[in-house]
Amino acid sequence: MDSLKNLKVFVVGWTGACGDALSLEIAKRKLFKEVMLVGRRRVELTGDDPRSKFEQVVVDFEDLEKSAESFKGCSVGYVTMGSTRQSGASNFVKVDYDYTMAVAKLANEVGCKQLHYVSAVGANKDSCFLYPKTKGKVEHEMAELGFEQVFIYRPALLIRPGKERVVERISYYIIKPVTAFKPTWNQIEAENVAKSIIAKSTEFDQGKKREILSNSQMHEAAQSLA
C-alpha cells in the first residue's frame, strides 16, 4: 500500500454506514497523506476518534462548483452517500443521482484518477423501477466520464451491527437461515464493504480499470486485505 501514502483523497457520504466504516478503516490504516471528509455539515469528533485529524469540508451540493478548490489535488475519490426510496422519490433522485453525479463530474474536472462508488445490488439503468434504474444510470454515466479507474460496488443487504434500520433488522432475521450456510449470498457487513474498497484502492497504479464488484466479490476482496 506504499503507493497510496502520498495521495490526497476525499470521502463523500462519510457519516453514512459505508462511509463511516470506510473513513474509520482509512484512519486506522493510515493509508493516505491527506483525507478530506465531505458533507453538508461539520461533525464534532472526539479526540480518540482516529478521524479527528482529517479535514472536514462543508459543501452545498446544490452549488458544488463553489467548493472546487477543496477537491483539487485529490487523486482518489470515494462516493458513498445515498438516500432511501422511503425518503420520497424526488429526494431520492436528488441525492442519489443529482448530488452523486455532481461530485463525480467535479472530481473528474479537477483531475481525480480513481473513483469508487457504492451502488446497490440489482442496479440497472434500463429497469422499470426507480431505485435500480437510478443506481444503474449513475454507474453508467460515471464510467463514461473519463476517469482512469472506476470501481463500482453492489452490496446486497447491508449489515451494520447495532445500527441497523428496523427493515434491515427484520430482513436479516428472515434470510439468516440461508446466510448461515452461505454468508456471502445476500448480505455484507459495512466493515467488509470498506475493506473491499480499500483492497481495490491498492490498484491505483495498475492502469485503466472499469470494474463492478458483486456482493460475493466484495466479500472476496475484503478477505484478501491483510
Short mmCIF file of C-alpha atoms in Angstrom, two decimals:
data_model
loop_
_atom_site.label_atom_id
_atom_site.label_comp_id
_atom_site.label_asym_id
_atom_site.label_seq_id
_atom_site.Cartn_x
_atom_site.Cartn_y
_atom_site.Cartn_z
CA MET A 1 0.00 0.00 0.00
CA ASP A 2 3.03 2.27 -0.16
CA SER A 3 1.79 3.70 -3.47
CA LEU A 4 -1.08 5.36 -1.58
CA LYS A 5 0.99 7.12 1.07
CA ASN A 6 1.45 10.39 -0.84
CA LEU A 7 -2.09 10.76 -2.12
CA LYS A 8 -4.89 13.16 -1.24
CA VAL A 9 -8.38 11.62 -1.22
CA PHE A 10 -11.96 12.62 -0.49
CA VAL A 11 -14.83 10.71 1.07
CA VAL A 12 -18.37 11.89 0.30
CA GLY A 13 -21.10 10.41 2.48
CA TRP A 14 -18.76 9.60 5.34
CA THR A 15 -21.49 9.84 8.00
CA GLY A 16 -23.50 7.01 6.41
CA ALA A 17 -22.98 3.33 7.15
CA CYS A 18 -20.46 2.54 4.41
CA GLY A 19 -18.75 5.93 4.53
CA ASP A 20 -18.38 5.73 8.29
CA ALA A 21 -16.82 2.27 8.10
CA LEU A 22 -14.59 3.33 5.20
CA SER A 23 -13.30 6.53 6.81
CA LEU A 24 -12.55 4.63 10.03
CA GLU A 25 -10.69 1.92 8.14
CA ILE A 26 -8.65 4.55 6.26
CA ALA A 27 -7.78 6.29 9.52
CA LYS A 28 -6.78 3.11 11.33
CA ARG A 29 -4.55 2.00 8.48
CA LYS A 30 -3.03 5.48 7.93
CA LEU A 31 -3.28 4.96 4.19
CA PHE A 32 -3.09 8.44 2.74
CA LYS A 33 -1.19 11.69 3.11
CA GLU A 34 -4.36 13.77 3.21
CA VAL A 35 -8.01 12.79 3.72
CA MET A 36 -10.93 15.15 3.12
CA LEU A 37 -14.30 14.30 4.65
CA VAL A 38 -17.05 15.97 2.61
CA GLY A 39 -20.55 16.63 3.91
CA ARG A 40 -23.37 19.11 4.35
CA ARG A 41 -22.45 19.85 7.93
CA ARG A 42 -19.50 19.63 10.26
CA VAL A 43 -19.45 16.74 12.72
CA GLU A 44 -17.72 17.08 16.06
CA LEU A 45 -15.35 14.15 16.55
CA THR A 46 -13.88 13.24 19.90
CA GLY A 47 -10.12 13.24 20.37
CA ASP A 48 -9.99 9.44 20.46
CA ASP A 49 -11.68 9.18 17.06
CA PRO A 50 -8.88 8.35 14.59
CA ARG A 51 -10.55 10.64 12.02
CA SER A 52 -10.33 13.74 14.19
CA LYS A 53 -7.20 14.87 12.31
CA PHE A 54 -8.86 14.63 8.92
CA GLU A 55 -10.04 17.81 7.21
CA GLN A 56 -13.79 18.30 7.12
CA VAL A 57 -15.17 20.25 4.17
CA VAL A 58 -18.75 21.51 4.33
CA VAL A 59 -20.32 21.87 0.88
CA ASP A 60 -23.59 22.87 -0.73
CA PHE A 61 -24.41 20.02 -3.09
CA GLU A 62 -26.80 22.33 -4.93
CA ASP A 63 -23.83 24.50 -5.90
CA LEU A 64 -20.85 22.17 -5.64
CA GLU A 65 -18.67 24.19 -8.03
CA LYS A 66 -18.14 26.71 -5.23
CA SER A 67 -16.11 24.02 -3.44
CA ALA A 68 -14.00 23.05 -6.45
CA GLU A 69 -10.82 24.39 -4.87
CA SER A 70 -11.11 21.93 -1.98
CA PHE A 71 -11.22 18.96 -4.36
CA LYS A 72 -8.10 19.98 -6.26
CA GLY A 73 -5.20 17.59 -5.76
CA CYS A 74 -7.41 14.62 -4.91
CA SER A 75 -6.16 11.52 -6.72
CA VAL A 76 -8.78 9.15 -5.31
CA GLY A 77 -12.46 9.74 -4.60
CA TYR A 78 -14.94 7.70 -2.59
CA VAL A 79 -18.65 8.32 -3.15
CA THR A 80 -20.68 6.50 -0.52
CA MET A 81 -23.65 8.79 0.00
CA GLY A 82 -27.19 7.71 -0.66
CA SER A 83 -30.77 8.20 0.37
CA THR A 84 -33.58 5.65 0.51
CA ARG A 85 -36.70 5.21 -1.60
CA GLN A 86 -38.69 5.76 1.59
CA SER A 87 -37.44 9.36 1.75
CA GLY A 88 -39.61 10.19 -1.27
CA ALA A 89 -38.91 9.85 -4.98
CA SER A 90 -37.76 13.43 -5.58
CA ASN A 91 -35.39 13.49 -2.60
CA PHE A 92 -34.02 10.07 -3.51
CA VAL A 93 -33.23 11.16 -7.08
CA LYS A 94 -31.75 14.45 -5.88
CA VAL A 95 -29.28 12.73 -3.56
CA ASP A 96 -28.58 9.50 -5.41
CA TYR A 97 -28.39 10.96 -8.89
CA ASP A 98 -28.04 14.76 -8.91
CA TYR A 99 -25.66 15.15 -5.98
CA THR A 100 -23.74 11.96 -6.72
CA MET A 101 -23.13 12.88 -10.35
CA ALA A 102 -22.23 16.45 -9.38
CA VAL A 103 -19.46 15.02 -7.18
CA ALA A 104 -18.26 12.67 -9.91
CA LYS A 105 -18.17 15.40 -12.54
CA LEU A 106 -16.29 17.82 -10.29
CA ALA A 107 -13.82 15.11 -9.31
CA ASN A 108 -13.16 14.41 -12.97
CA GLU A 109 -12.73 18.11 -13.74
CA VAL A 110 -10.04 18.55 -11.07
CA GLY A 111 -8.06 15.51 -12.26
CA CYS A 112 -9.07 12.73 -9.87
CA LYS A 113 -7.77 9.45 -11.34
CA GLN A 114 -9.53 6.71 -9.35
CA LEU A 115 -13.20 6.84 -8.36
CA HIS A 116 -15.12 4.43 -6.13
CA TYR A 117 -18.91 4.35 -5.98
CA VAL A 118 -21.10 2.33 -3.61
CA SER A 119 -24.14 1.38 -5.68
CA ALA A 120 -26.56 -1.45 -4.89
CA VAL A 121 -27.38 -4.99 -5.92
CA GLY A 122 -29.69 -5.06 -8.93
CA ALA A 123 -28.60 -1.69 -10.33
CA ASN A 124 -29.79 -1.45 -13.95
CA LYS A 125 -30.21 1.73 -15.98
CA ASP A 126 -32.90 0.02 -18.07
CA SER A 127 -35.00 -1.08 -15.11
CA CYS A 128 -38.66 -0.06 -14.85
CA PHE A 129 -38.19 0.64 -11.14
CA LEU A 130 -36.83 3.92 -9.81
CA TYR A 131 -34.26 2.62 -7.31
CA PRO A 132 -32.28 0.20 -9.52
CA LYS A 133 -32.72 2.48 -12.55
CA THR A 134 -31.22 5.48 -10.73
CA LYS A 135 -28.29 3.47 -9.41
CA GLY A 136 -27.71 1.99 -12.86
CA LYS A 137 -27.76 5.41 -14.53
CA VAL A 138 -25.12 6.66 -12.13
CA GLU A 139 -22.93 3.60 -12.73
CA HIS A 140 -23.16 4.04 -16.49
CA GLU A 141 -22.57 7.78 -16.54
CA MET A 142 -19.67 7.63 -14.08
CA ALA A 143 -17.90 5.08 -16.24
CA GLU A 144 -18.27 7.41 -19.22
CA LEU A 145 -16.70 10.47 -17.57
CA GLY A 146 -13.11 9.51 -18.37
CA PHE A 147 -11.60 8.50 -15.04
CA GLU A 148 -8.54 6.29 -15.36
CA GLN A 149 -10.08 3.81 -12.92
CA VAL A 150 -13.68 3.36 -11.79
CA PHE A 151 -14.71 0.77 -9.20
CA ILE A 152 -18.39 0.16 -8.51
CA TYR A 153 -19.68 -1.87 -5.57
CA ARG A 154 -23.06 -3.59 -5.43
CA PRO A 155 -23.72 -4.64 -1.83
CA ALA A 156 -26.85 -6.63 -1.05
CA LEU A 157 -28.41 -6.38 2.43
CA LEU A 158 -26.12 -4.13 4.45
CA ILE A 159 -25.34 -5.30 7.97
CA ARG A 160 -24.18 -2.66 10.43
CA PRO A 161 -24.11 -4.24 13.91
CA GLY A 162 -26.07 -2.17 16.40
CA LYS A 163 -27.05 0.45 13.81
CA GLU A 164 -29.48 -1.39 11.53
CA ARG A 165 -32.74 0.21 10.49
CA VAL A 166 -35.87 -1.72 11.53
CA VAL A 167 -36.46 -3.01 7.98
CA GLU A 168 -32.84 -4.14 7.72
CA ARG A 169 -33.06 -5.97 11.05
CA ILE A 170 -36.23 -7.80 10.02
CA SER A 171 -34.74 -8.72 6.63
CA TYR A 172 -31.60 -10.01 8.28
CA TYR A 173 -33.52 -12.43 10.50
CA ILE A 174 -35.65 -13.62 7.59
CA ILE A 175 -32.62 -14.60 5.50
CA LYS A 176 -30.47 -15.71 8.46
CA PRO A 177 -31.12 -19.46 7.94
CA VAL A 178 -29.77 -19.18 4.39
CA THR A 179 -26.81 -16.95 5.17
CA ALA A 180 -25.77 -19.32 7.93
CA PHE A 181 -24.82 -21.78 5.17
CA LYS A 182 -23.64 -19.22 2.63
CA PRO A 183 -22.67 -15.93 4.34
CA THR A 184 -21.78 -14.18 1.08
CA TRP A 185 -25.13 -14.88 -0.60
CA ASN A 186 -27.23 -11.82 0.17
CA GLN A 187 -25.67 -9.75 2.95
CA ILE A 188 -22.46 -7.96 3.84
CA GLU A 189 -21.23 -6.01 6.84
CA ALA A 190 -20.39 -2.34 6.31
CA GLU A 191 -16.88 -3.07 7.55
CA ASN A 192 -16.38 -5.59 4.74
CA VAL A 193 -17.70 -3.11 2.20
CA ALA A 194 -15.00 -0.72 3.45
CA LYS A 195 -12.30 -3.38 3.28
CA SER A 196 -13.25 -4.36 -0.26
CA ILE A 197 -12.97 -0.72 -1.33
CA ILE A 198 -9.54 -0.36 0.23
CA ALA A 199 -8.41 -3.60 -1.39
CA LYS A 200 -9.30 -2.19 -4.82
CA SER A 201 -7.72 1.17 -3.97
CA THR A 202 -4.33 -0.54 -3.92
CA GLU A 203 -4.64 -0.99 -7.69
CA PHE A 204 -4.15 2.76 -8.14
CA ASP A 205 -1.04 2.47 -10.31
CA GLN A 206 -2.13 -0.58 -12.35
CA GLY A 207 -3.50 1.13 -15.45
CA LYS A 208 -7.03 1.59 -16.78
CA LYS A 209 -9.76 -0.32 -14.98
CA ARG A 210 -13.55 -0.44 -15.07
CA GLU A 211 -14.83 -2.95 -12.55
CA ILE A 212 -18.17 -3.77 -10.96
CA LEU A 213 -17.99 -5.92 -7.83
CA SER A 214 -20.91 -8.13 -6.86
CA ASN A 215 -21.75 -8.85 -3.24
CA SER A 216 -19.74 -12.11 -3.26
CA GLN A 217 -16.79 -10.44 -5.00
CA MET A 218 -16.79 -7.76 -2.31
CA HIS A 219 -16.54 -10.47 0.33
CA GLU A 220 -13.56 -11.96 -1.54
CA ALA A 221 -11.84 -8.59 -1.87
CA ALA A 222 -12.35 -7.88 1.83
CA GLN A 223 -10.83 -11.25 2.74
CA SER A 224 -7.78 -10.51 0.57
CA LEU A 225 -6.95 -7.41 2.60
CA ALA A 226 -4.20 -8.05 5.13
#
